[in-house]
Amino acid sequence: MVDSTKKKIIVRKTQFSDANMINDIVQKCYPGVPPYSLDALKAQINHFPEGQIVVEFDGVVIGFCITFITSEKEGLKPHTWKEITGGGYASRHDPLGSYLYGMDICVDPAYRGKKIGERLYNERRKLCQKFKLKGIIFGARIPGFAKKKKTYPTPELYVEAVKSRIIRDLTISFQMRNGFNPVLVMKDYLPSDHESLGYAVLMRWDNPLIDTQGNRHYSEDQKDNVRICTINFEQRRISSFEEFQSIAEYFIGVAADYRCDFVVFPEFVTMSLLSIINRKLDPVQSLEHLGQFTEPFIKFMNEAAVKYNINIIGGTHMVRDSEGLMKNVCHIFLRDGAIHTQDKIHPTPSEKEWWDVRGGDKLSVINTDRGPIGILICYDSEFPELARHLVDQGAKIIFVPFATDTRQGYLRVRYCSHARAIENQCYMVLSGNTGNLPRVQNMDINYAQSCILTPSDFPFAKDGIAADTDPNAEMVAIADLSIRDLIKARNNGTVMNLKDRRHDLYSVSWNGK
């Protein structure tokens, strides 16, 4: 009789929930090396889910590998680990590339000698052959170099001695036995690797099944057309929360009738609830009054997302956090019932003055059934680093709920958002307020023209505007956005802003939590 309870080794794709176990292995293998941030691990999966693999034993991850696809031009020239991996985010994944790049591979020391590493290398070979790539490349450490430097003063001489089997290197000799060949020595690949004195050797394995004369066509596993509905929302005096709910539900229903995947509300969407009292309130009174609607607002939007089968970008609502600090928070309600939040990173001077709003310190993509998305609240769109950080994590659509009182303020948000769309080759979706709230301080007048913006290239609208509303008119704009067109533009466009970044000169490094 077979014992079905016997513990098994499972090789599978990496999941977001594996993050802590992966970082536990990193700490065991490389003490003192900073672990991957959660954003970086999410980004790796978002960019190339097939390339992220773990080995699991009895429910615990005991080994992992991180890979992405790169072009022959980029992969086979000298580079550093930070440059080629986009700072650890795998943001330079090129779906039209020809080599699989091994970004990292680790096995829990307690399970070494059980061929866990061999399983991971075999999975990489299968992946390479599945996508009909020319081969696998990666930067390999040379941990014996520092000790042998007197005998072999240059890394090239050291590697040549390893190739000739005069000496043995723990890493290079192992890789050569597994069919990888040294290509070139790379300086400053990992400056923190003191055993290798910062050097690495580019190793290459050639795919024996590749047809070097054939053409490979790669279609990324992404949802292609995404239908977006953005609302030019009128702020008006209302008499009850039920009236606010009725207005919001009307627009959610309209978007659902048009089979939209997302419907977008503006910044400060709930401010009309302050008009219920019908008298001016000082800032403290305003926030106390608004706070009583937090739970009803979240409950209503959450239920509406499920009821209408649509993902709702719920605009923003003022929320006091656990430390008593006031935050301007965007709630994202997914149609599977999940709720996510994103704090505004940069409060405007008026928000600080009127409500003492504090900025958040986290900016992460949100994974939806239509791919990873990002949120930049109004003023945040005017800081290029934030959009780049989201795109590095895999975002292809960024939503911008905003509130502006003048045309000049509106154009700052719009022009900056369009710049973000061009420089990151992504879609930007803006939703703003119209109308007036005379008795609500700091929200008495509004100006908006909600829109859906695209990069500026041949696959997109000639003016880079997929759809927009009339200025200061309550209405919606709806557009279908092609993820495939975005991928094509990023990899074969007239210009390729993401691909052409000088990773050797600059990068965005996130210091937040």
Short mmCIF file of C-alpha atoms in Angstrom, two decimals:
data_model
loop_
_atom_site.label_atom_id
_atom_site.label_comp_id
_atom_site.label_asym_id
_atom_site.label_seq_id
_atom_site.Cartn_x
_atom_site.Cartn_y
_atom_site.Cartn_z
CA MET A 1 0.00 0.00 0.00
CA VAL A 2 1.32 3.45 -0.95
CA ASP A 3 1.74 5.94 1.90
CA SER A 4 -0.07 9.02 0.58
CA THR A 5 1.05 11.08 3.59
CA LYS A 6 4.73 10.99 2.60
CA LYS A 7 6.21 14.47 2.32
CA LYS A 8 6.85 15.56 -1.26
CA ILE A 9 9.08 18.07 -3.00
CA ILE A 10 7.02 20.38 -5.22
CA VAL A 11 8.38 22.69 -7.92
CA ARG A 12 5.95 25.50 -8.75
CA LYS A 13 5.61 29.14 -9.75
CA THR A 14 6.36 31.74 -7.11
CA GLN A 15 3.37 33.32 -5.36
CA PHE A 16 3.16 36.67 -3.57
CA SER A 17 2.67 34.80 -0.29
CA ASP A 18 6.15 33.24 -0.65
CA ALA A 19 7.91 36.56 -0.01
CA ASN A 20 8.85 36.03 3.63
CA MET A 21 10.13 32.50 3.04
CA ILE A 22 12.22 33.66 0.08
CA ASN A 23 13.81 36.39 2.15
CA ASP A 24 14.49 33.93 4.97
CA ILE A 25 16.58 31.91 2.49
CA VAL A 26 18.37 35.05 1.28
CA GLN A 27 19.35 35.88 4.85
CA LYS A 28 20.62 32.33 5.45
CA CYS A 29 22.66 32.29 2.22
CA TYR A 30 23.93 35.87 2.31
CA PRO A 31 24.03 37.15 5.91
CA GLY A 32 24.00 40.93 6.01
CA VAL A 33 22.64 41.32 2.47
CA PRO A 34 19.38 43.34 2.46
CA PRO A 35 16.39 41.15 1.59
CA TYR A 36 14.22 41.79 -1.46
CA SER A 37 11.48 44.30 -0.77
CA LEU A 38 7.92 43.07 -1.13
CA ASP A 39 7.51 45.50 -4.04
CA ALA A 40 10.52 43.98 -5.81
CA LEU A 41 9.24 40.42 -5.39
CA LYS A 42 5.81 41.46 -6.68
CA ALA A 43 7.46 43.23 -9.60
CA GLN A 44 9.40 40.12 -10.61
CA ILE A 45 6.18 38.12 -10.76
CA ASN A 46 4.29 40.88 -12.55
CA HIS A 47 6.94 41.27 -15.24
CA PHE A 48 7.47 37.56 -15.95
CA PRO A 49 5.40 35.17 -13.81
CA GLU A 50 6.65 32.06 -15.61
CA GLY A 51 10.23 32.91 -14.70
CA GLN A 52 9.79 32.93 -10.93
CA ILE A 53 10.06 29.44 -9.46
CA VAL A 54 10.27 27.94 -5.97
CA VAL A 55 10.90 24.48 -4.58
CA GLU A 56 8.58 23.59 -1.70
CA PHE A 57 8.95 20.81 0.87
CA ASP A 58 6.26 20.11 3.43
CA GLY A 59 4.68 23.53 2.82
CA VAL A 60 7.96 25.43 3.24
CA VAL A 61 9.93 27.09 0.42
CA ILE A 62 13.47 25.67 0.47
CA GLY A 63 14.81 27.12 -2.78
CA PHE A 64 13.96 29.69 -5.42
CA CYS A 65 15.16 31.20 -8.68
CA ILE A 66 14.39 34.55 -10.32
CA THR A 67 14.66 34.97 -14.09
CA PHE A 68 13.63 37.31 -16.89
CA ILE A 69 14.18 37.61 -20.62
CA THR A 70 16.77 39.97 -22.07
CA SER A 71 18.00 40.87 -25.53
CA GLU A 72 21.26 39.51 -26.90
CA LYS A 73 22.58 43.07 -27.21
CA GLU A 74 22.00 43.91 -23.55
CA GLY A 75 22.68 40.53 -22.02
CA LEU A 76 26.00 39.73 -23.69
CA LYS A 77 27.74 43.05 -23.10
CA PRO A 78 29.43 43.99 -19.79
CA HIS A 79 26.94 45.07 -17.16
CA THR A 80 26.31 45.19 -13.43
CA TRP A 81 23.65 43.24 -11.55
CA LYS A 82 21.83 46.47 -10.68
CA GLU A 83 21.81 47.66 -14.30
CA ILE A 84 20.61 44.45 -15.93
CA THR A 85 17.94 43.67 -13.31
CA GLY A 86 16.55 47.20 -13.03
CA GLY A 87 17.59 47.43 -9.39
CA GLY A 88 16.24 43.99 -8.54
CA TYR A 89 12.75 44.60 -9.96
CA ALA A 90 13.31 42.63 -13.20
CA SER A 91 11.94 45.78 -14.85
CA ARG A 92 14.16 45.27 -17.89
CA HIS A 93 12.31 42.09 -18.82
CA ASP A 94 12.11 42.08 -22.62
CA PRO A 95 9.42 39.73 -23.96
CA LEU A 96 11.02 39.96 -27.42
CA GLY A 97 14.50 39.16 -26.14
CA SER A 98 16.47 36.04 -27.00
CA TYR A 99 18.13 34.98 -23.72
CA LEU A 100 16.82 33.91 -20.33
CA TYR A 101 18.71 35.80 -17.65
CA GLY A 102 19.34 34.19 -14.28
CA MET A 103 18.90 37.00 -11.78
CA ASP A 104 19.18 34.95 -8.59
CA ILE A 105 19.07 31.39 -7.33
CA CYS A 106 19.23 30.28 -3.70
CA VAL A 107 18.81 27.03 -1.77
CA ASP A 108 18.28 26.82 1.98
CA PRO A 109 21.64 25.57 3.39
CA ALA A 110 19.79 22.94 5.42
CA TYR A 111 18.65 21.26 2.19
CA ARG A 112 21.85 21.40 0.16
CA GLY A 113 23.06 18.09 -1.20
CA LYS A 114 19.51 17.08 -2.11
CA LYS A 115 19.73 18.35 -5.71
CA ILE A 116 17.36 21.26 -5.07
CA GLY A 117 19.60 23.55 -7.13
CA GLU A 118 19.63 21.01 -9.94
CA ARG A 119 15.84 21.03 -10.03
CA LEU A 120 15.82 24.81 -10.35
CA TYR A 121 18.40 24.76 -13.17
CA ASN A 122 16.34 22.11 -14.96
CA GLU A 123 13.27 24.34 -14.69
CA ARG A 124 15.24 27.19 -16.22
CA ARG A 125 16.25 24.97 -19.14
CA LYS A 126 12.64 23.91 -19.67
CA LEU A 127 11.58 27.57 -19.61
CA CYS A 128 14.27 28.50 -22.10
CA GLN A 129 13.11 25.78 -24.48
CA LYS A 130 9.43 26.56 -23.96
CA PHE A 131 9.97 30.12 -25.14
CA LYS A 132 12.44 29.02 -27.85
CA LEU A 133 15.23 31.23 -26.51
CA LYS A 134 18.83 30.98 -27.64
CA GLY A 135 20.08 30.14 -24.19
CA ILE A 136 20.53 31.08 -20.54
CA ILE A 137 23.00 33.67 -19.24
CA PHE A 138 23.83 35.06 -15.82
CA GLY A 139 26.62 36.68 -13.84
CA ALA A 140 28.42 34.07 -11.73
CA ARG A 141 30.45 34.89 -8.63
CA ILE A 142 34.12 33.91 -8.44
CA PRO A 143 34.41 33.43 -4.66
CA GLY A 144 37.94 32.03 -4.79
CA PHE A 145 39.48 35.03 -6.55
CA ALA A 146 40.32 37.16 -3.49
CA LYS A 147 42.30 34.32 -1.91
CA LYS A 148 44.15 33.50 -5.16
CA LYS A 149 44.86 37.10 -6.26
CA LYS A 150 48.59 36.89 -5.55
CA THR A 151 48.92 33.90 -7.87
CA TYR A 152 46.42 35.17 -10.45
CA PRO A 153 46.50 38.99 -10.28
CA THR A 154 43.62 39.55 -12.72
CA PRO A 155 40.18 37.92 -12.82
CA GLU A 156 40.82 36.92 -16.44
CA LEU A 157 43.90 34.91 -15.44
CA TYR A 158 41.96 33.35 -12.57
CA VAL A 159 39.06 32.31 -14.82
CA GLU A 160 41.46 30.89 -17.42
CA ALA A 161 43.06 28.74 -14.72
CA VAL A 162 39.61 27.48 -13.70
CA LYS A 163 38.73 26.71 -17.34
CA SER A 164 42.00 24.79 -17.73
CA ARG A 165 41.18 22.91 -14.50
CA ILE A 166 44.42 24.05 -12.91
CA ILE A 167 42.40 25.31 -9.97
CA ARG A 168 38.82 24.85 -8.85
CA ASP A 169 36.30 27.60 -8.12
CA LEU A 170 33.24 26.70 -6.09
CA THR A 171 30.85 28.50 -8.46
CA ILE A 172 32.47 28.53 -11.90
CA SER A 173 33.59 24.90 -11.79
CA PHE A 174 30.08 23.83 -10.76
CA GLN A 175 28.50 25.83 -13.60
CA MET A 176 30.89 24.41 -16.18
CA ARG A 177 29.98 20.87 -15.10
CA ASN A 178 26.37 21.82 -15.77
CA GLY A 179 27.02 22.91 -19.35
CA PHE A 180 27.61 26.65 -18.84
CA ASN A 181 30.64 28.31 -20.45
CA PRO A 182 32.43 31.51 -19.36
CA VAL A 183 31.95 34.36 -21.84
CA LEU A 184 33.56 37.44 -20.27
CA VAL A 185 34.58 38.97 -16.96
CA MET A 186 32.42 41.82 -15.65
CA LYS A 187 33.76 44.46 -13.26
CA ASP A 188 31.68 45.87 -10.37
CA TYR A 189 28.92 43.34 -11.01
CA LEU A 190 28.25 43.07 -7.26
CA PRO A 191 30.48 45.54 -5.41
CA SER A 192 29.40 44.04 -2.07
CA ASP A 193 30.81 40.61 -3.05
CA HIS A 194 34.18 40.89 -1.35
CA GLU A 195 35.17 37.26 -1.99
CA SER A 196 34.93 37.96 -5.73
CA LEU A 197 36.28 41.53 -5.33
CA GLY A 198 33.10 42.72 -7.06
CA TYR A 199 33.79 40.73 -10.24
CA ALA A 200 31.53 38.20 -11.94
CA VAL A 201 31.81 35.98 -14.98
CA LEU A 202 29.09 36.00 -17.58
CA MET A 203 28.13 32.36 -18.08
CA ARG A 204 26.13 31.03 -21.03
CA TRP A 205 24.25 27.83 -21.78
CA ASP A 206 23.18 27.36 -25.42
CA ASN A 207 19.76 25.87 -26.09
CA PRO A 208 20.39 22.72 -28.19
CA LEU A 209 16.83 22.77 -29.55
CA ILE A 210 16.89 26.29 -30.97
CA ASP A 211 16.42 26.82 -34.68
CA THR A 212 18.93 29.60 -35.26
CA GLN A 213 17.37 30.35 -38.65
CA GLY A 214 13.81 30.53 -37.36
CA ASN A 215 11.85 33.52 -36.12
CA ARG A 216 10.37 33.46 -32.66
CA HIS A 217 7.12 35.25 -31.93
CA TYR A 218 6.41 35.80 -28.27
CA SER A 219 3.03 36.69 -26.86
CA GLU A 220 3.15 37.72 -23.21
CA ASP A 221 0.59 36.15 -20.90
CA GLN A 222 -1.37 39.31 -20.25
CA LYS A 223 -5.00 40.31 -20.43
CA ASP A 224 -5.12 42.39 -23.61
CA ASN A 225 -8.05 44.80 -23.86
CA VAL A 226 -8.97 46.63 -20.67
CA ARG A 227 -12.08 48.84 -20.74
CA ILE A 228 -11.91 51.93 -18.53
CA CYS A 229 -14.65 54.35 -17.48
CA THR A 230 -13.54 57.59 -15.81
CA ILE A 231 -16.03 60.00 -14.25
CA ASN A 232 -16.06 63.79 -14.39
CA PHE A 233 -17.90 63.90 -11.08
CA GLU A 234 -20.06 66.85 -10.04
CA GLN A 235 -19.77 67.96 -6.43
CA ARG A 236 -23.19 69.22 -5.28
CA ARG A 237 -25.12 69.80 -2.13
CA ILE A 238 -26.80 66.62 -0.86
CA SER A 239 -29.13 65.91 2.04
CA SER A 240 -28.05 62.40 3.12
CA PHE A 241 -25.52 59.61 2.68
CA GLU A 242 -28.21 57.70 0.78
CA GLU A 243 -28.29 60.48 -1.80
CA PHE A 244 -24.52 60.28 -2.24
CA GLN A 245 -24.80 56.52 -2.55
CA SER A 246 -27.52 56.84 -5.19
CA ILE A 247 -25.39 59.19 -7.32
CA ALA A 248 -22.29 57.01 -7.05
CA GLU A 249 -24.23 53.82 -7.78
CA TYR A 250 -25.71 55.40 -10.90
CA PHE A 251 -22.23 55.86 -12.40
CA ILE A 252 -21.10 52.41 -11.30
CA GLY A 253 -24.15 50.96 -13.04
CA VAL A 254 -23.46 52.93 -16.22
CA ALA A 255 -19.88 51.65 -16.34
CA ALA A 256 -21.06 48.10 -15.68
CA ASP A 257 -23.65 48.35 -18.47
CA TYR A 258 -20.82 49.18 -20.85
CA ARG A 259 -18.92 46.13 -19.56
CA CYS A 260 -16.05 48.19 -18.17
CA ASP A 261 -13.32 46.57 -16.13
CA PHE A 262 -12.67 49.70 -14.05
CA VAL A 263 -14.68 52.74 -13.04
CA VAL A 264 -12.78 55.68 -11.56
CA PHE A 265 -13.97 58.30 -9.04
CA PRO A 266 -12.05 61.52 -8.21
CA GLU A 267 -10.04 62.73 -5.26
CA PHE A 268 -12.19 63.97 -2.31
CA VAL A 269 -15.22 62.20 -3.78
CA THR A 270 -16.90 62.11 -0.35
CA MET A 271 -16.51 65.83 0.39
CA SER A 272 -20.11 66.48 -0.64
CA LEU A 273 -21.11 64.64 2.55
CA LEU A 274 -20.02 67.77 4.45
CA SER A 275 -22.84 69.68 2.77
CA ILE A 276 -25.44 67.62 4.64
CA ILE A 277 -25.11 69.89 7.69
CA ASN A 278 -25.62 72.97 5.46
CA ARG A 279 -23.35 75.27 7.45
CA LYS A 280 -19.66 76.11 7.41
CA LEU A 281 -17.48 73.90 9.58
CA ASP A 282 -13.95 74.58 10.75
CA PRO A 283 -11.32 72.03 9.64
CA VAL A 284 -11.52 69.95 12.84
CA GLN A 285 -15.33 69.81 12.73
CA SER A 286 -15.21 68.89 9.04
CA LEU A 287 -12.99 65.87 9.60
CA GLU A 288 -15.01 64.69 12.60
CA HIS A 289 -18.19 64.91 10.54
CA LEU A 290 -16.61 63.14 7.55
CA GLY A 291 -15.20 60.37 9.74
CA GLN A 292 -18.66 59.03 10.59
CA PHE A 293 -19.12 58.06 6.93
CA THR A 294 -15.92 56.03 6.54
CA GLU A 295 -17.42 52.63 7.35
CA PRO A 296 -20.67 53.17 5.34
CA PHE A 297 -18.61 54.39 2.36
CA ILE A 298 -16.31 51.36 2.38
CA LYS A 299 -19.21 48.95 2.89
CA PHE A 300 -21.21 50.47 0.02
CA MET A 301 -18.32 50.54 -2.48
CA ASN A 302 -17.18 47.03 -1.56
CA GLU A 303 -20.67 45.61 -2.10
CA ALA A 304 -21.12 47.58 -5.34
CA ALA A 305 -17.88 46.20 -6.83
CA VAL A 306 -19.11 42.65 -6.29
CA LYS A 307 -22.73 43.37 -7.24
CA TYR A 308 -21.85 45.08 -10.53
CA ASN A 309 -18.80 42.88 -11.25
CA ILE A 310 -16.49 45.84 -11.75
CA ASN A 311 -13.27 47.10 -10.18
CA ILE A 312 -13.82 50.47 -8.52
CA ILE A 313 -11.12 53.09 -7.99
CA GLY A 314 -13.05 54.74 -5.18
CA GLY A 315 -11.55 58.23 -5.33
CA THR A 316 -10.18 59.44 -2.00
CA HIS A 317 -11.57 59.84 1.49
CA MET A 318 -9.96 61.48 4.51
CA VAL A 319 -9.00 58.89 7.13
CA ARG A 320 -7.24 59.19 10.47
CA ASP A 321 -4.71 56.37 10.83
CA SER A 322 -3.87 54.27 13.89
CA GLU A 323 -1.39 56.92 15.07
CA GLY A 324 -4.00 59.67 14.83
CA LEU A 325 -2.50 61.20 11.67
CA MET A 326 -4.81 62.43 8.93
CA LYS A 327 -4.25 60.75 5.55
CA ASN A 328 -5.78 61.31 2.12
CA VAL A 329 -6.54 57.72 1.14
CA CYS A 330 -7.66 56.11 -2.10
CA HIS A 331 -9.67 52.91 -1.59
CA ILE A 332 -9.59 50.34 -4.39
CA PHE A 333 -12.48 47.88 -4.42
CA LEU A 334 -11.94 44.80 -6.61
CA ARG A 335 -14.80 42.76 -7.99
CA ASP A 336 -13.59 39.67 -6.16
CA GLY A 337 -14.34 41.46 -2.87
CA ALA A 338 -10.76 42.49 -2.03
CA ILE A 339 -10.09 46.01 -0.73
CA HIS A 340 -6.78 47.85 -1.11
CA THR A 341 -5.67 51.34 -0.08
CA GLN A 342 -3.08 53.83 -1.25
CA ASP A 343 -2.16 56.93 0.74
CA LYS A 344 -1.35 60.17 -1.01
CA ILE A 345 2.44 60.55 -0.84
CA HIS A 346 2.63 64.32 -1.32
CA PRO A 347 -0.12 66.39 0.35
CA THR A 348 -0.50 69.82 -1.25
CA PRO A 349 0.24 72.98 0.79
CA SER A 350 -3.51 73.63 1.16
CA GLU A 351 -4.15 70.10 2.47
CA LYS A 352 -1.43 70.59 5.06
CA GLU A 353 -2.80 74.00 6.01
CA TRP A 354 -6.50 73.13 6.20
CA TRP A 355 -6.48 69.56 7.50
CA ASP A 356 -2.91 68.81 8.59
CA VAL A 357 -2.73 65.95 6.10
CA ARG A 358 0.40 63.79 6.31
CA GLY A 359 1.95 61.95 3.40
CA GLY A 360 2.17 58.17 3.18
CA ASP A 361 5.43 56.26 2.77
CA LYS A 362 4.37 53.22 0.75
CA LEU A 363 3.71 52.96 -2.99
CA SER A 364 2.95 49.49 -4.31
CA VAL A 365 1.18 48.07 -7.34
CA ILE A 366 -2.17 46.39 -6.83
CA ASN A 367 -2.69 43.12 -8.64
CA THR A 368 -6.10 42.85 -10.29
CA ASP A 369 -7.80 40.44 -12.65
CA ARG A 370 -6.72 42.80 -15.47
CA GLY A 371 -3.09 43.01 -14.47
CA PRO A 372 -1.10 45.15 -12.01
CA ILE A 373 -2.20 48.79 -11.60
CA GLY A 374 -0.89 51.82 -9.74
CA ILE A 375 -2.47 54.80 -7.97
CA LEU A 376 -1.06 58.34 -7.93
CA ILE A 377 -3.29 60.84 -6.15
CA CYS A 378 -3.39 64.25 -7.85
CA TYR A 379 -0.17 66.07 -6.81
CA ASP A 380 1.69 62.73 -6.78
CA SER A 381 1.48 62.66 -10.59
CA GLU A 382 3.82 65.66 -10.66
CA PHE A 383 6.72 63.64 -9.22
CA PRO A 384 8.27 61.46 -11.97
CA GLU A 385 9.98 59.09 -9.54
CA LEU A 386 6.65 57.74 -8.27
CA ALA A 387 5.33 56.67 -11.66
CA ARG A 388 8.67 55.08 -12.51
CA HIS A 389 8.60 53.15 -9.23
CA LEU A 390 5.15 51.78 -10.08
CA VAL A 391 6.13 50.86 -13.64
CA ASP A 392 9.26 49.13 -12.34
CA GLN A 393 6.87 46.98 -10.29
CA GLY A 394 4.91 46.04 -13.42
CA ALA A 395 2.12 48.63 -13.62
CA LYS A 396 0.87 49.33 -17.12
CA ILE A 397 -2.15 51.44 -16.09
CA ILE A 398 -1.89 54.20 -13.47
CA PHE A 399 -5.03 55.85 -12.08
CA VAL A 400 -4.94 59.50 -10.98
CA PRO A 401 -7.90 60.67 -8.87
CA PHE A 402 -7.50 64.45 -8.65
CA ALA A 403 -9.14 67.61 -7.34
CA THR A 404 -8.22 71.02 -8.77
CA ASP A 405 -9.94 74.37 -8.39
CA THR A 406 -8.52 76.25 -11.39
CA ARG A 407 -7.56 75.51 -14.98
CA GLN A 408 -3.89 76.12 -14.17
CA GLY A 409 -4.01 73.55 -11.39
CA TYR A 410 -5.79 71.07 -13.63
CA LEU A 411 -3.25 71.49 -16.43
CA ARG A 412 -0.38 70.81 -14.04
CA VAL A 413 -1.90 67.42 -13.28
CA ARG A 414 -2.81 66.71 -16.90
CA TYR A 415 0.49 67.76 -18.48
CA CYS A 416 2.52 65.88 -15.86
CA SER A 417 0.35 62.77 -16.25
CA HIS A 418 0.82 62.83 -20.00
CA ALA A 419 4.56 63.16 -19.48
CA ARG A 420 4.41 60.10 -17.19
CA ALA A 421 2.53 58.19 -19.94
CA ILE A 422 5.21 59.02 -22.50
CA GLU A 423 8.32 58.50 -20.39
CA ASN A 424 7.04 55.23 -18.87
CA GLN A 425 5.08 54.02 -21.90
CA CYS A 426 2.01 53.38 -19.80
CA TYR A 427 -1.62 54.48 -19.64
CA MET A 428 -2.71 57.26 -17.25
CA VAL A 429 -6.38 57.59 -16.23
CA LEU A 430 -7.51 60.88 -14.63
CA SER A 431 -10.77 61.49 -12.77
CA GLY A 432 -11.68 64.91 -11.33
CA ASN A 433 -14.45 67.01 -9.81
CA THR A 434 -16.73 69.64 -11.29
CA GLY A 435 -19.40 71.72 -9.56
CA ASN A 436 -19.31 73.77 -6.37
CA LEU A 437 -19.64 73.23 -2.63
CA PRO A 438 -19.97 76.82 -1.31
CA ARG A 439 -20.17 75.88 2.37
CA VAL A 440 -17.35 73.32 2.30
CA GLN A 441 -14.00 74.98 2.95
CA ASN A 442 -11.20 74.21 0.47
CA MET A 443 -13.71 72.51 -1.88
CA ASP A 444 -15.86 75.51 -2.80
CA ILE A 445 -14.96 75.54 -6.52
CA ASN A 446 -13.68 72.84 -8.89
CA TYR A 447 -12.28 72.52 -12.39
CA ALA A 448 -11.79 69.24 -14.25
CA GLN A 449 -11.69 67.47 -17.58
CA SER A 450 -11.30 63.76 -16.88
CA CYS A 451 -9.36 61.81 -19.47
CA ILE A 452 -7.57 58.61 -20.46
CA LEU A 453 -4.05 59.30 -21.74
CA THR A 454 -1.73 57.11 -23.79
CA PRO A 455 1.89 57.16 -24.96
CA SER A 456 2.56 59.12 -28.12
CA ASP A 457 3.31 56.58 -30.85
CA PHE A 458 1.65 54.94 -33.86
CA PRO A 459 -0.43 52.25 -32.06
CA PHE A 460 -2.23 54.94 -30.04
CA ALA A 461 -4.49 57.92 -30.70
CA LYS A 462 -2.72 60.65 -32.69
CA ASP A 463 -2.92 63.13 -29.82
CA GLY A 464 -2.22 60.59 -27.07
CA ILE A 465 -5.78 60.89 -25.74
CA ALA A 466 -7.82 57.69 -25.79
CA ALA A 467 -10.90 59.52 -24.45
CA ASP A 468 -11.80 62.64 -22.47
CA THR A 469 -14.82 64.50 -21.16
CA ASP A 470 -15.88 68.07 -21.77
CA PRO A 471 -14.44 70.53 -19.25
CA ASN A 472 -16.59 71.02 -16.15
CA ALA A 473 -19.44 68.84 -17.40
CA GLU A 474 -20.65 65.84 -15.42
CA MET A 475 -20.14 62.92 -17.76
CA VAL A 476 -17.99 59.85 -18.34
CA ALA A 477 -15.24 58.93 -20.78
CA ILE A 478 -14.78 55.30 -21.83
CA ALA A 479 -11.93 53.68 -23.76
CA ASP A 480 -10.51 50.26 -24.54
CA LEU A 481 -6.79 50.07 -23.75
CA SER A 482 -4.63 47.45 -25.44
CA ILE A 483 -1.91 45.94 -23.26
CA ARG A 484 -0.45 44.23 -26.33
CA ASP A 485 0.01 47.60 -28.07
CA LEU A 486 1.77 48.87 -24.97
CA ILE A 487 4.16 45.91 -24.96
CA LYS A 488 4.88 46.38 -28.67
CA ALA A 489 5.61 50.07 -28.16
CA ARG A 490 7.93 49.34 -25.26
CA ASN A 491 9.93 46.81 -27.27
CA ASN A 492 9.68 48.03 -30.87
CA GLY A 493 8.30 51.56 -30.82
CA THR A 494 9.51 54.66 -32.61
CA VAL A 495 11.23 55.46 -29.33
CA MET A 496 11.64 53.05 -26.42
CA ASN A 497 11.89 55.17 -23.30
CA LEU A 498 11.90 52.26 -20.85
CA LYS A 499 14.35 50.16 -22.84
CA ASP A 500 16.72 53.04 -23.53
CA ARG A 501 17.19 54.10 -19.90
CA ARG A 502 20.82 54.50 -18.85
CA HIS A 503 20.90 52.12 -15.92
CA ASP A 504 24.63 52.70 -15.70
CA LEU A 505 24.02 56.37 -14.84
CA TYR A 506 20.80 56.62 -12.83
CA SER A 507 17.99 54.69 -11.19
CA VAL A 508 15.02 55.15 -8.86
CA SER A 509 15.76 53.74 -5.41
CA TRP A 510 12.77 53.55 -3.07
CA ASN A 511 13.65 54.36 0.55
CA GLY A 512 10.14 54.14 1.96
CA LYS A 513 8.61 51.25 3.82
#
